[in-house]
Amino acid sequence: MGKVQLQISRRTFLKGALTGSAGAALALGALEEAAAAPSGKGATPWYYRGEIKRAYSVCDMCPWRCGVIVQSVNGRVYKIDGNPADPKSRGMLCARGQAGASFMYDPDRLRSPMIRIGERGEGKFQEVTWEEALDAMAQKLLAIKEQYGPESVAIFGHTSGEFWFTDYFAQAWGTPNASKPSSSLCTSPREEASLLTVGLPVGGHEPVDWEGVRCVTLIGSHIGEDSRNTVMQDFTRAWARGAKVIVVDPRFSSAAAKADYWLPIKPGTDTALLLAWINVLITEHRYDAEYVAEWTQGFDKLAAHVAEMTPEWAAAITELDPELIRTTARVMAEHLPQSVIVPGRHVTWYGNDTQRMRAVYIINALLGAYGREGGIYFNKSPYIEAYPHPPFAVAGSSGGCSAEPGAENGELPVGPSGKARADGARTKFLRGPTAMQELIEPMITGEPYPIKALIVYGVNLLHSIPNVPRTIEALKKLDLVVAIDVLPMEHVAWADIVLPEATIYERFEDVWTVSHKTPYIALREPAVEPYADTKPAWWMARELGLRVGLEKYFKWETVEEFVATRLQSIGYTVEKLREEGGVIVQKGKPYLSDFKGASPFKTPSGKIELYSEALALAGHDPLPVYTPVEEPPPGWFRLLYGRHPVHTFAKTQNTPLLHQLNPENELWLNAEVAASLGLKNGDRVWLENQDGARSGPIKVKATQRIRPDAVFMSHGFGHNAPGLSLANGKGASDAALITRYALDPICGGAGMRVNFVRIVKEA
Amino acid sequence: MALYAFLLDLSRCIGCEACAAACIAGNELPAGAQYIHLIEQTHGVFPHLTGGFKNHRCYHCADAACVKVCPTGALYKEDGLTRLNRDVCIGCAYCTDACPFNVPQIVDGRSSKCDACAATTKAGGQPWCVRTCPSDALRYGERREILAEAHARVEAIRARYPKARVYGEAEAGGLGVVIVLPDAPEAFDLPANPQTPLLLDVWQKVVQPAAVGLTGLSVLVTGVAAIIARRNHMKELAELRAQQAQTEQNAGAQEGER
Amino acid sequence: MNFFRSCENANHSEEKLLRYRVGQRLVHAVLATSFLMLLFSGLMVLWPPLLLWVRSVAPDISPGLIHRIGAVLFMAVPMLYLLVDRCGARQLLVESFTYDKDDIEWLKHAWRYFMGHAVGMPPQGRLNAGQKLHHAGVVIFSATVVFSGLALWFAKGYLGPAGLALAATIHGLSMLVLTVLLVGHLYFTFVYKALSAMTTGYVPKEEAMIEHPKWVEELEHQSASGKSF
């Protein structure tokens, strides 16, 4: 051992001498090198251990997807940096992106396909070959298809390879019950509200024209804690340029600490604040009258609607100072049209979220922000053809945070045996992509028709879907559960078949296409070989497809071939894309001026619909209305949850580097309330919700930074998965305490901030 | 020779910890080692609050107490930065006590702290934390340029933060991390006037050389003296024996005379 | 048992006198060993070339560990002395801090003794005034080195910059004095060929007669009266 290290050390010394950059150690001479190496403490830095290989890819540590350059030496990834040519990362990365290698080299990773040998949930498995696992899966799927139709297979997916299962395989197989948590558990309200109001999706990359913005308003959007790289870059640069920042949050978030105005709103009353702002803008004639006249419809109805909704009216509801409400509305107006309320991301809060988001967009319209420099630009998808596959058995409806417009306006997609979605679209709620949480009920009750199989790709079922006991019940009833994942997450224990996935840096992946101000296409090539017996999602989907009679969709043999075919449509090859730095940036049409008088708004009227005829026709409020939400009884707190900057969902808590930075979540509790409960910083408590669900223990963070009527914790902790050696049992799970949700009647979103908890000192 | 420094703009830092992660990843820090810690600061009572993040890291003091107490020279100054050569560190942990900012930690039995990514920066690169900082709160370059940037940034934020100031221009002899502070140092848990006790200079500049020097001198002196003194003593003994023999002889003679 | 309580150095003959009893020699050996361990590991700290050389031959050696083991042994010496030779320990403490007229006179002419001239010095007892000073120095600076060392060892993290500076300075200065004392100690051992006192325990009566006439007298008086104390 010592000898080997010494040899490496000498080579280093030589290389250092040649390049003149061996660093401090070199300056102290050869004696020290020789002396230091055997001790193993002064090991050679990775960038001197051999030739550095660079690969272009796109980060998979969160759904934002920054372009990266992956540096590896001798087949091991050491450093992942932002790709300077990438419009999202611009050469930088957040903590999670920096930890990509740590995630990949997590010793707890799933190594081999497995088939369950114990009871569901017990976590007893036997390692099998890929042949055995895929054959078993195919056989079962075909049997279910035979008996119940292909629609009885639900497919849930998230992360970089979701396309292969929730889109490609699902549509080829013929199930409309494919779903992504990024829709009904996250962004559906803002997407549907945007489609209803301006006829355009918000899209994966919120189209705020940060470079020129002069006033930014955040509602419950905690940039900094929500550490999406580009947004942090844009926000802090706008702030440094002097843009006014208004933050509405019951919590003094990192962003609130930067704000010029912080509105510590009572949770659940945001729509009242928004309506009061509209009231001020209209009654004080502070809106962009010319823009409103040209590009909107329904202004008079809106003006009449908000006439009585004064700041004083809202103040009584929101517990904010009416003057602060008035002042902030004026500040927004002073900077129009470079004044924007940021759409936010996770907006499934109270079940009335589509209406709230409509109010947000109405203000943006009154400020004249859409299509204006420094306002909200128009996203454009990059031009590249889809792979020329034969027509799919069913149209897609899984959505995601970049849902395309129009898909939901017509008929619901219908599967080969004549069944549409089982999630209650059109009955329980009006429109929107498949609502994941609404697919659980059919698994239990068989209504409207039974769902018998579930393929879960990268979605932690027990940390993302509200009402965990119901999900467990469903998992017990299914005929087949297949979990495709990187780590032994808790839901994996409930699977019949477990398929281990190669991470993004171990596989070639379809090019990443981003709807953006400057639409772009990014290469995703592997840096190293897959770990143990793991495989890429495309390979699994294809192998499965070949086994269930879908050969015609899988004429391509490798994803490289698939990608090469697509790139051909824009005159590119993989090599050329690599030579050009891994990214192709195209020209967009971001502003109204780019449309030369034509309307970019794809609403029926071609205008921004302040008043929504579509909602009126469907029996919903055509103008946003404030509806009070249930309040916590005395002694109970509203459970708020959000992000910690170094973690993504329930995915990264076990990543060694990130675990070191933040090993467990804390319970934010107002300092005075904590004192009255006899609690101090660091005390460990349990939480119990209104239905008796408990989670903990969690460390108390007694802080002035939160209102007395709510508690807050970062999402994704409280893992109950013994295979996660670092994260298991650390902190509390907000998901476990979210047994209740309020279904948004318009978009099918699951409002999850409707749960109340009390603090108990023991389990 | 040019002095280098970091710019740390605490008005921009948004607490995302990308710097801390980049540092661990790029420097391959052993488990438990961490050179950058983000520590939330909050002042006031709800809802009248101010706050931010302390970006706790080595501040690279010109007048570095850790370098002064480091007995082995593992900590040393170079280009205005405080480097750490873990190869010669013996883990005495004097640096952990001496640092007025409480920065160095003992990990794996040796001192552990930021060395400003010595190898990468010398090869012309930027420190890992600076490269990745999404909020442009970190820069690295020649100290005078960094100082100019810091003053410009302070001027730019003065409307928002009347108490804004540059911290580290002269503190502890001038820090290698020049900080744009939106508030008083205390608000970011920084000492208003970081001090290195005079005794530290005495220890390193007087006691240590004196110890080695005087020990050496005493060995030298006694070495030379030993040869002379030993000879003297032998001579003295010989004389004494001769004298005694003489005395005995005399005594014998006297007896004989009697 | 006489061995533990008596200060009697009864075993002597016409040629040789018992200067150090077995217990004393044991204590001295422990003291010398631990001191050398401490000095060596301490020097590794002060002088990096030594550290690098040591690490190149013995990579896994930990100067810190050597220093700590040495420190424990070093601090155990007073206890050990009390255990194996209580009387000797007391005698050392009492005599090292008691000086008579002859001692003062001796010190005035110490230069002569340093240069190898023992004959003609004022008459001395069991310890000459130089030895007394040496012992007193060892006692005092061992105490300061121990206490400052304990502070550096156990109060780490609580000392703060000023406390650390003070403790380290005291530790260093004490060790400097002790090291110079050691050099002197070895010097006189060589010049007056006194090593046998610590190896065999005996010194030639002739030498003793020259350097410690009062002690020899006392011993003879004791053996004449047959009394021990």
mmCIF file of N, CA, C and O in Angstrom, chain C residues 125-148:
data_model
loop_
_atom_site.group_PDB
_atom_site.id
_atom_site.type_symbol
_atom_site.label_atom_id
_atom_site.label_comp_id
_atom_site.label_asym_id
_atom_site.label_seq_id
_atom_site.Cartn_x
_atom_site.Cartn_y
_atom_site.Cartn_z
ATOM 1 N N GLY C 125 28.089 19.049 51.693
ATOM 2 C CA GLY C 125 27.421 17.876 52.259
ATOM 3 C C GLY C 125 27.060 16.900 51.165
ATOM 4 O O GLY C 125 27.744 16.821 50.140
ATOM 5 N N ARG C 126 25.915 16.167 51.365
ATOM 6 C CA ARG C 126 25.512 15.152 50.409
ATOM 7 C C ARG C 126 25.379 15.738 49.006
ATOM 8 O O ARG C 126 25.718 15.111 48.003
ATOM 9 N N LEU C 127 24.849 16.932 48.952
ATOM 10 C CA LEU C 127 24.730 17.612 47.671
ATOM 11 C C LEU C 127 25.563 18.869 47.728
ATOM 12 O O LEU C 127 25.542 19.575 48.739
ATOM 13 N N ASN C 128 26.282 19.164 46.641
ATOM 14 C CA ASN C 128 26.950 20.443 46.639
ATOM 15 C C ASN C 128 25.953 21.521 46.230
ATOM 16 O O ASN C 128 24.845 21.230 45.747
ATOM 17 N N ALA C 129 26.319 22.759 46.422
ATOM 18 C CA ALA C 129 25.371 23.851 46.217
ATOM 19 C C ALA C 129 24.876 23.886 44.768
ATOM 20 O O ALA C 129 23.734 24.224 44.505
ATOM 21 N N GLY C 130 25.741 23.495 43.849
ATOM 22 C CA GLY C 130 25.341 23.456 42.442
ATOM 23 C C GLY C 130 24.267 22.418 42.202
ATOM 24 O O GLY C 130 23.276 22.673 41.514
ATOM 25 N N GLN C 131 24.484 21.258 42.796
ATOM 26 C CA GLN C 131 23.474 20.203 42.660
ATOM 27 C C GLN C 131 22.143 20.626 43.266
ATOM 28 O O GLN C 131 21.084 20.339 42.738
ATOM 29 N N LYS C 132 22.254 21.325 44.415
ATOM 30 C CA LYS C 132 21.031 21.790 45.059
ATOM 31 C C LYS C 132 20.266 22.728 44.133
ATOM 32 O O LYS C 132 19.057 22.607 43.950
ATOM 33 N N LEU C 133 21.031 23.645 43.553
ATOM 34 C CA LEU C 133 20.384 24.583 42.636
ATOM 35 C C LEU C 133 19.772 23.837 41.451
ATOM 36 O O LEU C 133 18.665 24.122 41.014
ATOM 37 N N HIS C 134 20.517 22.867 40.949
ATOM 38 C CA HIS C 134 20.039 22.064 39.836
ATOM 39 C C HIS C 134 18.724 21.378 40.212
ATOM 40 O O HIS C 134 17.732 21.453 39.491
ATOM 41 N N HIS C 135 18.740 20.729 41.378
ATOM 42 C CA HIS C 135 17.534 20.019 41.808
ATOM 43 C C HIS C 135 16.376 20.981 42.000
ATOM 44 O O HIS C 135 15.236 20.698 41.590
ATOM 45 N N ALA C 136 16.669 22.123 42.630
ATOM 46 C CA ALA C 136 15.617 23.109 42.854
ATOM 47 C C ALA C 136 15.039 23.550 41.515
ATOM 48 O O ALA C 136 13.816 23.644 41.334
ATOM 49 N N GLY C 137 15.938 23.772 40.561
ATOM 50 C CA GLY C 137 15.492 24.177 39.227
ATOM 51 C C GLY C 137 14.607 23.113 38.594
ATOM 52 O O GLY C 137 13.547 23.412 38.020
ATOM 53 N N VAL C 138 15.055 21.858 38.713
ATOM 54 C CA VAL C 138 14.268 20.769 38.132
ATOM 55 C C VAL C 138 12.880 20.722 38.765
ATOM 56 O O VAL C 138 11.866 20.603 38.071
ATOM 57 N N VAL C 139 12.841 20.870 40.091
ATOM 58 C CA VAL C 139 11.546 20.806 40.781
ATOM 59 C C VAL C 139 10.642 21.945 40.304
ATOM 60 O O VAL C 139 9.494 21.720 39.895
ATOM 61 N N ILE C 140 11.182 23.152 40.318
ATOM 62 C CA ILE C 140 10.355 24.326 39.995
ATOM 63 C C ILE C 140 9.901 24.290 38.537
ATOM 64 O O ILE C 140 8.711 24.410 38.218
ATOM 65 N N PHE C 141 10.841 24.076 37.639
ATOM 66 C CA PHE C 141 10.466 24.151 36.220
ATOM 67 C C PHE C 141 9.722 22.917 35.741
ATOM 68 O O PHE C 141 8.983 22.974 34.765
ATOM 69 N N SER C 142 9.898 21.804 36.449
ATOM 70 C CA SER C 142 9.042 20.654 36.135
ATOM 71 C C SER C 142 7.604 21.017 36.458
ATOM 72 O O SER C 142 6.676 20.682 35.703
ATOM 73 N N ALA C 143 7.416 21.701 37.587
ATOM 74 C CA ALA C 143 6.061 22.094 37.970
ATOM 75 C C ALA C 143 5.470 23.017 36.907
ATOM 76 O O ALA C 143 4.341 22.811 36.436
ATOM 77 N N THR C 144 6.235 24.018 36.468
ATOM 78 C CA THR C 144 5.668 24.950 35.491
ATOM 79 C C THR C 144 5.445 24.258 34.144
ATOM 80 O O THR C 144 4.443 24.497 33.482
ATOM 81 N N VAL C 145 6.369 23.375 33.784
ATOM 82 C CA VAL C 145 6.193 22.709 32.489
ATOM 83 C C VAL C 145 4.982 21.780 32.534
ATOM 84 O O VAL C 145 4.234 21.649 31.581
ATOM 85 N N VAL C 146 4.783 21.153 33.704
ATOM 86 C CA VAL C 146 3.650 20.245 33.840
ATOM 87 C C VAL C 146 2.333 21.020 33.790
ATOM 88 O O VAL C 146 1.416 20.668 33.037
ATOM 89 N N PHE C 147 2.259 22.093 34.563
ATOM 90 C CA PHE C 147 0.979 22.799 34.609
ATOM 91 C C PHE C 147 0.648 23.476 33.273
ATOM 92 O O PHE C 147 -0.488 23.414 32.800
ATOM 93 N N SER C 148 1.657 24.071 32.652
ATOM 94 C CA SER C 148 1.368 24.684 31.348
ATOM 95 C C SER C 148 1.047 23.592 30.324
ATOM 96 O O SER C 148 0.178 23.754 29.470
#
